[in-house]
Amino acid sequence: MLLIIVSYIGGVLTILSPCILPVLPFVFARSEQPFSRSSFPLLVGMAVTFAVVATLAAVGGGWAVHANQYGRIAAMILLALFGIALVVPSIAERFTRPIVAFGSRLSQKSDNERGAGALVTSSFILGIAVGLLWAPCAGPILGLVLTAAAIQGASASTTILLLAYACGAATSLAVALLAGGRVFAAMKRSFGAGEWIRRAIGVAVLLGVAAAATGLDTGLLTRLSAAGTNGIEERLLAVARPTQTKKTYAVAGSNLPVQGQLPSLAGATAWLNSPPLTADSLRGKVVLIDFWTYSCINCLRSLPYVQAWADKYRDHGLVVIGVHSPEFAFERDTSNVRQAVHDLHITYPVAVDSKLAIWNAFDNEYWPADYIVDAEGRVRANHFGEGDYASTERDIQTLLKEAGNSGVPGGIVTPRANGIEAASDGGDVQSPETYIGFARAEHFASGSVARDIPHTYAPARTLSLNQWDLAGEWTVSAESGSLDRAPGAIAFRFHARDLHFVLGPAPDGKPIRFRVSIDGAVPVHSHGVDIDENGNGVVTEQRLYQLIRQSGPISDHTFKIEFLDPGVRAFSFTFG
């Protein structure tokens, strides 16, 4: 309920964002009409359509994106005709005649009531068109909702949150409309300028259509909006998701307090390497719960340690359980997880947490995250992120001895990690994880982002550190960017030893060839495990690809990847 309220408030705040500007002419165009029969149906149509379309776009895949593209085109045509009708009265009469007739057929009441029904119907239709065109700036609140939708899939909660957001925007627009309507009425009485005001609104409607058609509403206005409401939204999210201080109590003779009971593992959608495990069946064992996901570079670099602990302490009372909680939609596919477990040589049990049920039961927020449970089923320690492996292992040893296990091995494991699993050169990493999807994208240098529709991008003339760009025809969704036509390219100015890129082929699974360069030259000895010295590689599955691994001093470099075939899906850059 609190998140619904926060989503609603986030929608209300859109009135402060430049991204609302292209919508205002459509809303104010009927300010002369009764609010309950004109503006209210329009705002309802806008809110409902946005919630439905945004849900489908976030979880429905490519077909929903293309369907929405055609819907936007139809909406632009309808609203352009509406704008022309406001400017030229004779066209207005012809344009509204079929809508009035349609409304009359829907009603069998009196003539006045027929007119009211037609007005409500036409307003609702225009609201649907506005909802198809409306592209609010993806601030922290909307970004959170869209990301959750992409991760968790279609659900009633997703649509409710999006509808709450749209209702918040509709509320702020309604307040502005009620106030603005009085202003317009006063102007008409004072100056007799009703006809000119109507025509000016018509011109504004046409400008709004032009803004949507050219992508201005999703590009320049998005960047202008970032500074306006993001800070307020971040504070709202902090209120909705406060840091929870868990109650703990000490255990005599131990420095590891009790943090709570082991939550249920029943939410797993599948189990790999093991039959389903339960909290009751694990009593008497020390349990290490490791949250991970197979495209997370931080998780991949911690896996050698987790596997080493499973091997070292298996016969001394330790059970290691990997909980695979997805970040991207493709990681929900159990067959993808099974393949990753096989490729990474993971032998301990893995709970496939595709619905994030176990993640939520632990109230977890991190990849990777380790929770250590004692033999009585109590959580006694946790460790978040990479590193501090020695501390985690010492806690394991402590709880194994506390459980009465004899002969617990001492010392600290030093696994040999190669390739993508090698530890990060943390001191030289100055580039952050960077997402391609518009819900969390930052530092984009190729102009405006046309969300969910094909758009041809030109590379930036220059890239500053941590900026990136697109070249070619791409469709950028909330979670990823897809190349519509080959060739296409992505460049990134970075500072790190390693560069990784989460990529996947098109839904048909056809391999996609690519070529990597660094500062305009082939990588030679700086190539990663997924390309050769000349920078050539192939995207064959949805996973993280290591493309650059440098030796020697680290400095700023410009990375470029050129795709020779269409259909690639690009998700995020990570560094090490």
XYZ file of C-alpha atoms in Angstrom:
576
model
C 0.000 0.000 0.000
C 2.837 2.387 0.812
C 4.413 1.794 -2.621
C 1.049 2.503 -4.263
C 0.895 5.824 -2.422
C 4.486 6.643 -3.407
C 3.727 5.754 -7.055
C 0.694 8.050 -6.936
C 2.768 10.911 -5.501
C 5.430 10.270 -8.165
C 2.714 10.732 -10.790
C 1.540 13.949 -9.136
C 5.099 15.284 -9.360
C 5.062 14.929 -13.163
C 3.324 18.305 -13.321
C 6.717 19.769 -12.321
C 8.501 17.916 -15.116
C 9.036 19.276 -18.651
C 8.001 15.842 -19.960
C 4.388 16.779 -19.215
C 4.495 19.772 -21.586
C 3.506 17.885 -24.791
C 0.400 16.541 -22.994
C -0.902 19.892 -21.714
C -2.407 21.108 -25.026
C -4.473 17.927 -25.367
C -5.804 18.320 -21.832
C -6.557 22.055 -22.043
C -8.164 21.760 -25.469
C -11.539 20.950 -23.875
C -11.328 23.239 -20.861
C -14.519 25.021 -22.019
C -16.570 21.835 -21.658
C -18.016 20.554 -18.338
C -15.213 18.866 -16.400
C -17.206 15.750 -15.454
C -18.232 14.973 -19.054
C -15.145 16.110 -20.955
C -11.881 16.504 -19.074
C -12.538 13.739 -16.536
C -13.200 11.001 -19.175
C -10.147 12.189 -21.092
C -7.925 11.869 -18.012
C -9.409 8.454 -17.175
C -8.725 7.213 -20.708
C -5.202 8.567 -20.532
C -4.447 6.927 -17.164
C -5.899 3.512 -17.999
C -4.247 3.365 -21.430
C -0.853 4.352 -20.053
C -1.042 1.694 -17.303
C -1.996 -1.068 -19.748
C 0.512 -0.089 -22.440
C 3.366 0.403 -19.947
C 2.677 -3.028 -18.420
C 2.716 -4.721 -21.826
C 5.837 -2.836 -22.916
C 7.696 -3.833 -19.753
C 6.827 -7.527 -19.818
C 5.332 -8.383 -23.191
C 8.400 -8.495 -25.383
C 8.876 -7.245 -28.929
C 5.287 -7.786 -30.094
C 4.004 -5.336 -27.486
C 6.624 -2.770 -28.479
C 5.622 -2.918 -32.132
C 1.913 -2.862 -31.271
C 2.480 0.248 -29.176
C 4.395 1.829 -32.051
C 1.381 1.437 -34.345
C -0.877 2.689 -31.574
C 1.229 5.837 -31.216
C 0.995 6.477 -34.956
C -2.800 6.118 -34.869
C -2.947 8.396 -31.824
C -0.824 11.053 -33.531
C -3.143 11.014 -36.555
C -6.251 11.306 -34.371
C -4.831 14.129 -32.232
C -3.471 15.954 -35.279
C -6.987 15.918 -36.761
C -8.296 17.162 -33.437
C -5.794 20.023 -33.467
C -6.705 20.948 -37.032
C -10.377 20.881 -36.067
C -9.708 23.433 -33.325
C -7.967 25.723 -35.791
C -10.497 25.411 -38.648
C -14.142 25.353 -37.474
C -15.534 23.865 -40.705
C -13.284 20.850 -40.298
C -14.331 20.644 -36.653
C -17.963 20.137 -37.658
C -17.120 17.356 -40.108
C -14.668 15.716 -37.730
C -17.017 15.598 -34.748
C -20.109 14.456 -36.684
C -19.238 10.702 -36.666
C -18.226 10.843 -33.017
C -21.502 12.508 -32.095
C -23.381 9.864 -34.106
C -21.453 7.104 -32.362
C -22.278 8.595 -28.982
C -25.936 8.879 -29.911
C -26.112 5.201 -30.787
C -24.667 4.336 -27.393
C -27.468 6.211 -25.666
C -31.232 5.761 -26.035
C -32.020 8.704 -23.750
C -33.127 12.274 -24.445
C -31.412 14.528 -26.980
C -29.525 16.405 -24.274
C -28.403 13.182 -22.724
C -27.303 11.904 -26.138
C -25.112 14.978 -26.500
C -23.622 14.392 -23.078
C -22.965 10.728 -23.896
C -21.253 11.664 -27.149
C -19.088 14.196 -25.331
C -18.028 11.617 -22.747
C -17.309 9.033 -25.461
C -15.274 11.369 -27.645
C -13.343 12.641 -24.619
C -12.533 9.095 -23.527
C -11.322 8.237 -27.058
C -9.066 11.292 -27.041
C -7.820 10.219 -23.604
C -6.824 6.838 -25.033
C -4.883 8.635 -27.753
C -3.130 10.833 -25.184
C -2.281 7.747 -23.124
C -0.661 6.131 -26.159
C 1.497 9.206 -26.736
C 2.324 10.161 -23.164
C 5.941 9.335 -22.300
C 6.662 10.486 -18.732
C 10.274 10.934 -17.710
C 11.569 7.745 -16.068
C 12.596 9.113 -12.696
C 13.499 6.913 -9.714
C 9.885 5.960 -8.906
C 8.770 5.061 -12.446
C 12.153 3.420 -13.058
C 11.631 1.222 -9.990
C 8.166 0.162 -11.174
C 9.301 -0.582 -14.746
C 12.336 -2.518 -13.550
C 10.221 -4.589 -11.155
C 7.809 -5.306 -14.009
C 10.622 -6.479 -16.269
C 12.068 -8.699 -13.525
C 8.886 -10.182 -12.076
C 6.790 -10.384 -15.228
C 3.140 -9.531 -15.685
C 1.220 -9.157 -12.436
C -1.721 -7.279 -10.982
C 0.640 -5.364 -8.648
C 2.640 -4.027 -11.607
C -0.468 -2.671 -13.321
C -1.798 -1.241 -10.042
C 1.455 0.654 -9.427
C 1.505 1.993 -12.994
C -2.171 2.946 -12.721
C -1.466 4.718 -9.416
C 1.345 6.637 -11.124
C -0.933 7.594 -14.033
C -3.741 8.593 -11.656
C -1.314 10.854 -9.811
C -0.424 12.580 -13.072
C -4.113 12.824 -13.980
C -4.856 14.392 -10.580
C -2.244 17.110 -11.013
C -3.481 17.758 -14.544
C -7.072 17.969 -13.286
C -6.095 20.575 -10.682
C -4.229 22.572 -13.328
C -7.176 22.207 -15.692
C -9.754 23.407 -13.172
C -7.619 26.435 -12.375
C -6.743 27.070 -16.025
C -10.349 26.733 -17.148
C -11.339 29.634 -14.909
C -8.485 31.709 -16.353
C -9.625 30.974 -19.910
C -13.220 31.830 -19.045
C -12.132 35.141 -17.519
C -10.043 35.951 -20.588
C -12.978 35.248 -22.906
C -15.275 37.513 -20.876
C -12.712 40.283 -20.677
C -11.399 40.283 -24.232
C -13.937 38.391 -26.270
C -11.053 36.280 -27.518
C -12.684 32.832 -27.384
C -12.088 32.049 -31.045
C -8.440 33.059 -30.897
C -7.894 31.096 -27.691
C -9.428 28.009 -29.296
C -7.188 28.351 -32.340
C -4.113 28.913 -30.161
C -4.907 25.698 -28.287
C -5.281 23.935 -31.632
C -1.814 25.089 -32.651
C -0.464 23.923 -29.274
C -2.074 20.502 -29.867
C -0.328 20.238 -33.234
C 2.975 21.210 -31.605
C 2.406 18.486 -28.998
C 1.875 15.929 -31.759
C 5.050 17.137 -33.454
C 6.977 16.773 -30.178
C 5.813 13.159 -29.856
C 6.528 12.401 -33.513
C 10.093 13.734 -33.328
C 10.937 12.149 -29.967
C 11.333 15.504 -28.208
C 9.105 14.259 -25.391
C 11.433 11.321 -24.673
C 14.758 12.998 -25.311
C 15.570 16.626 -24.515
C 12.672 16.982 -22.085
C 13.759 13.843 -20.225
C 17.208 15.299 -19.642
C 15.755 18.636 -18.552
C 13.496 16.826 -16.090
C 16.219 14.873 -14.322
C 17.230 17.660 -11.990
C 13.668 18.747 -11.268
C 12.018 15.919 -9.339
C 14.574 13.121 -8.961
C 15.714 14.355 -5.564
C 12.142 14.478 -4.255
C 11.427 10.993 -5.646
C 14.561 9.559 -4.050
C 13.429 10.878 -0.666
C 9.976 9.393 -1.184
C 11.481 5.995 -1.953
C 13.630 6.254 1.152
C 10.455 6.763 3.186
C 8.686 3.858 1.450
C 11.639 1.511 1.816
C 13.377 2.561 5.026
C 16.495 0.790 6.170
C 15.251 -1.855 8.540
C 17.154 -2.406 11.736
C 16.676 -6.041 12.594
C 16.432 -7.002 16.231
C 19.288 -9.211 17.323
C 20.239 -10.921 20.527
C 23.498 -12.340 21.719
C 24.446 -16.002 22.039
C 26.476 -16.863 25.111
C 30.135 -17.371 24.275
C 29.773 -16.209 20.653
C 30.368 -12.937 18.870
C 27.741 -13.801 16.215
C 24.314 -12.537 17.364
C 21.004 -14.066 16.282
C 19.462 -11.938 13.500
C 16.284 -13.959 13.012
C 15.035 -17.326 11.806
C 15.812 -18.833 8.405
C 12.951 -17.688 6.124
C 11.002 -20.148 4.032
C 12.570 -21.517 0.852
C 9.195 -22.623 -0.502
C 9.053 -19.817 -3.066
C 11.630 -21.443 -5.358
C 10.214 -22.191 -8.810
C 12.703 -25.050 -9.293
C 15.697 -26.715 -7.653
C 18.936 -27.673 -9.418
C 21.498 -30.218 -8.144
C 19.126 -31.199 -5.343
C 15.541 -32.055 -4.433
C 13.670 -29.172 -2.764
C 15.128 -28.211 0.613
C 13.190 -26.772 3.541
C 14.087 -24.972 6.725
C 13.000 -28.026 8.740
C 15.070 -30.471 6.673
C 18.148 -28.292 7.189
C 17.982 -28.317 11.004
C 21.223 -29.624 12.458
C 23.238 -28.247 9.531
C 25.040 -24.944 9.153
C 23.671 -23.342 5.991
C 25.237 -20.750 3.708
C 22.616 -18.970 1.559
C 24.272 -17.227 -1.396
C 22.108 -14.869 -3.475
C 23.413 -14.502 -7.024
C 22.402 -14.142 -10.663
C 24.385 -15.397 -13.610
C 24.849 -12.105 -15.493
C 26.143 -10.280 -12.392
C 29.931 -9.870 -12.597
C 30.219 -9.384 -8.827
C 28.412 -12.680 -8.304
C 30.566 -14.490 -10.857
C 33.751 -13.325 -9.150
C 32.505 -14.596 -5.777
C 31.427 -18.045 -7.037
C 34.898 -19.661 -6.800
C 34.896 -18.951 -3.060
C 31.351 -20.242 -2.563
C 32.176 -23.456 -4.437
C 35.435 -23.838 -2.493
C 33.553 -23.550 0.826
C 30.999 -26.104 -0.337
C 33.794 -28.555 -1.201
C 35.893 -27.911 1.913
C 33.151 -28.118 4.557
C 30.622 -30.483 2.929
C 31.679 -33.380 5.156
C 31.798 -31.215 8.278
C 28.171 -30.084 8.491
C 27.888 -27.245 5.953
C 25.164 -27.022 3.298
C 25.620 -24.334 0.651
C 22.510 -23.170 -1.207
C 22.766 -20.789 -4.127
C 19.586 -18.728 -4.548
C 19.406 -17.521 -8.140
C 17.358 -14.303 -8.029
C 17.196 -12.637 -11.480
C 17.973 -9.034 -12.360
C 16.969 -9.209 -16.033
C 13.892 -10.878 -17.496
C 15.876 -13.509 -19.427
C 17.380 -14.733 -16.145
C 13.938 -15.954 -15.058
C 14.144 -18.775 -17.606
C 14.988 -21.972 -15.707
C 16.710 -23.491 -18.739
C 19.050 -20.482 -18.894
C 19.855 -20.878 -15.201
C 20.431 -24.612 -15.628
C 22.869 -23.947 -18.473
C 24.715 -21.332 -16.407
C 25.006 -23.711 -13.437
C 26.478 -26.331 -15.762
C 28.892 -23.922 -17.471
C 30.094 -22.478 -14.151
C 30.647 -25.979 -12.663
C 28.409 -25.311 -9.658
C 27.796 -28.543 -7.755
C 25.892 -27.372 -4.662
C 22.059 -27.002 -4.581
C 20.601 -24.002 -6.415
C 17.108 -22.666 -5.710
C 15.699 -20.946 -8.806
C 14.040 -17.843 -7.339
C 12.478 -16.486 -10.546
C 9.581 -14.806 -8.721
C 11.938 -13.273 -6.110
C 9.950 -14.961 -3.345
C 13.043 -16.022 -1.371
C 14.742 -12.675 -2.082
C 11.749 -10.879 -0.558
C 11.489 -13.329 2.351
C 15.061 -12.405 3.330
C 14.358 -8.731 2.599
C 17.531 -8.871 0.539
C 18.812 -5.954 -1.574
C 22.196 -7.101 -2.889
C 23.960 -9.288 -5.455
C 25.882 -11.152 -4.166
C 24.680 -11.567 -0.590
C 25.582 -14.329 1.869
C 23.558 -15.317 4.942
C 24.946 -17.908 7.370
C 22.417 -19.952 9.354
C 23.335 -21.984 12.434
C 22.290 -25.565 13.204
C 19.170 -24.342 15.028
C 17.870 -22.502 11.975
C 18.873 -19.011 13.100
C 20.529 -16.407 10.848
C 23.783 -15.483 12.595
C 25.839 -13.536 10.034
C 25.630 -11.854 6.654
C 28.068 -10.436 4.138
C 27.123 -8.248 1.159
C 29.042 -7.721 -2.073
C 32.424 -8.976 -3.172
C 35.411 -9.358 -0.913
C 35.839 -9.977 2.803
C 35.920 -13.695 2.025
C 38.184 -14.516 4.961
C 35.659 -13.033 7.403
C 32.846 -15.086 5.868
C 34.872 -18.279 6.089
C 35.794 -17.645 9.727
C 32.083 -17.231 10.533
C 31.383 -20.565 8.830
C 34.078 -22.236 10.914
C 32.726 -20.664 14.111
C 29.187 -21.931 13.552
C 30.342 -25.404 12.499
C 32.284 -25.743 15.759
C 29.395 -24.266 17.740
C 27.164 -27.016 16.258
C 29.482 -29.658 17.733
C 31.228 -30.722 14.548
C 34.717 -32.073 15.177
C 37.718 -31.789 12.915
C 36.523 -28.590 11.244
C 39.335 -27.571 8.848
C 41.149 -24.340 9.579
C 42.810 -21.914 7.229
C 41.329 -19.807 4.439
C 40.622 -20.995 0.907
C 42.505 -19.430 -1.989
C 40.661 -20.627 -5.103
C 42.285 -20.246 -8.510
C 39.905 -17.970 -10.383
C 40.518 -17.469 -14.075
C 38.875 -15.596 -16.891
C 35.660 -13.877 -16.031
C 35.779 -15.091 -12.409
C 39.135 -13.460 -11.624
C 39.022 -10.859 -8.868
C 38.490 -7.226 -9.795
C 41.346 -4.734 -9.889
C 39.271 -2.513 -7.644
C 41.800 0.296 -7.251
C 41.610 1.124 -10.955
C 37.851 0.904 -11.477
C 36.461 4.382 -12.144
C 33.503 3.355 -14.320
C 30.135 2.336 -12.805
C 27.694 -0.322 -13.915
C 25.769 1.288 -16.763
C 22.403 0.217 -18.181
C 21.223 0.548 -21.782
C 17.461 0.386 -21.049
C 15.870 3.792 -20.511
C 14.530 2.901 -17.031
C 18.043 3.132 -15.539
C 20.195 4.612 -18.309
C 22.643 7.397 -17.480
C 25.343 9.356 -19.314
C 23.872 8.743 -22.787
C 25.593 10.921 -25.413
C 23.651 10.223 -28.651
C 20.980 12.871 -28.221
C 17.453 11.886 -27.258
C 16.183 8.392 -26.477
C 13.098 7.301 -28.424
C 11.524 4.888 -25.991
C 10.065 1.624 -27.301
C 10.141 2.676 -30.962
C 12.823 2.235 -33.668
C 15.103 5.229 -33.989
C 18.311 5.926 -35.907
C 21.088 7.218 -33.633
C 24.279 9.009 -34.586
C 27.454 8.528 -32.512
C 28.635 11.434 -30.386
C 31.543 13.505 -31.689
C 33.453 12.943 -28.468
C 32.850 10.917 -25.314
C 33.809 12.046 -21.837
C 34.684 9.472 -19.183
C 31.714 7.146 -18.536
C 29.642 8.479 -21.423
C 28.313 6.055 -24.045
C 26.499 6.299 -27.352
C 24.586 4.344 -29.986
C 25.022 4.235 -33.751
C 22.478 2.772 -36.152
C 18.795 1.876 -35.815
C 17.891 0.695 -32.304
C 14.751 0.182 -30.251
C 15.429 1.072 -26.619
C 13.067 -0.485 -24.071
C 12.990 -0.094 -20.294
C 15.466 -2.955 -19.826
C 17.607 -3.120 -22.979
C 18.418 -1.847 -26.457
C 17.759 -3.986 -29.555
C 19.469 -3.495 -32.911
C 16.812 -3.358 -35.633
C 19.156 -3.245 -38.633
C 22.819 -4.070 -39.093
C 25.327 -2.635 -38.828
C 25.045 -0.918 -35.488
C 27.471 0.040 -32.742
C 27.836 1.043 -29.093
C 30.805 2.983 -27.720
C 31.841 3.660 -24.107
C 34.613 5.799 -22.624
C 35.777 3.823 -19.568
C 38.514 3.497 -16.942
C 39.007 -0.063 -15.643
C 41.059 -3.178 -16.270
C 38.077 -5.264 -17.408
C 34.996 -4.402 -19.443
C 32.005 -6.751 -19.516
C 28.766 -6.462 -21.449
C 25.487 -8.327 -20.825
C 24.222 -9.319 -24.285
C 21.746 -11.696 -25.850
C 20.611 -12.768 -29.318
C 17.190 -12.090 -30.827
C 14.280 -14.329 -29.759
C 15.040 -16.681 -32.668
C 18.446 -17.419 -31.072
C 20.392 -16.806 -34.283
C 24.086 -16.062 -33.493
C 25.132 -12.432 -33.904
C 28.651 -11.558 -34.994
C 30.439 -8.546 -33.553
C 33.811 -6.825 -33.607
C 35.460 -4.936 -30.722
C 38.026 -2.148 -30.877
C 39.757 -0.101 -28.209
C 40.811 3.450 -29.101
C 40.101 2.583 -32.736
C 42.490 -0.400 -32.900
C 42.116 -4.165 -32.446
C 42.545 -5.169 -28.773
C 45.440 -7.662 -29.348
C 46.654 -8.543 -25.813
C 43.823 -6.603 -24.140
C 41.115 -8.947 -25.405
C 38.745 -10.672 -22.985
C 37.833 -14.340 -22.911
C 34.878 -13.896 -25.268
C 36.777 -12.339 -28.204
C 39.997 -13.051 -30.065
C 43.031 -10.786 -30.505
C 41.393 -9.114 -33.499
C 38.286 -8.298 -31.474
C 35.978 -10.804 -33.155
C 33.226 -12.553 -31.190
C 29.732 -14.027 -31.432
C 26.662 -13.545 -29.236
C 25.141 -16.995 -28.871
C 23.230 -16.814 -25.588
C 21.942 -14.348 -23.011
C 24.758 -13.812 -20.535
C 27.639 -11.598 -19.476
C 30.521 -11.400 -22.001
C 34.039 -10.406 -21.013
C 35.301 -8.244 -23.880
C 38.314 -6.367 -22.483
C 41.010 -7.441 -20.007
C 44.041 -5.153 -19.981
C 47.515 -5.724 -18.655
C 49.827 -3.001 -17.429
C 48.898 0.532 -16.319
C 45.211 1.435 -16.605
C 44.008 4.705 -18.149
C 40.957 6.095 -19.957
C 40.070 4.253 -23.182
C 37.254 4.304 -25.715
C 35.641 0.928 -26.263
C 33.535 0.237 -29.340
C 31.537 -2.829 -30.308
C 30.146 -3.123 -33.846
C 27.395 -5.659 -34.523
C 27.456 -7.212 -37.989
C 24.024 -8.866 -37.692
C 20.690 -7.439 -36.469
C 18.723 -8.517 -33.425
C 21.250 -8.237 -30.590
C 19.868 -7.188 -27.203
C 22.247 -5.078 -25.099
C 21.552 -4.795 -21.360
C 24.398 -3.380 -19.260
C 28.119 -2.664 -18.950
C 30.063 -3.756 -15.863
C 33.711 -3.226 -15.005
C 36.456 -4.797 -12.928
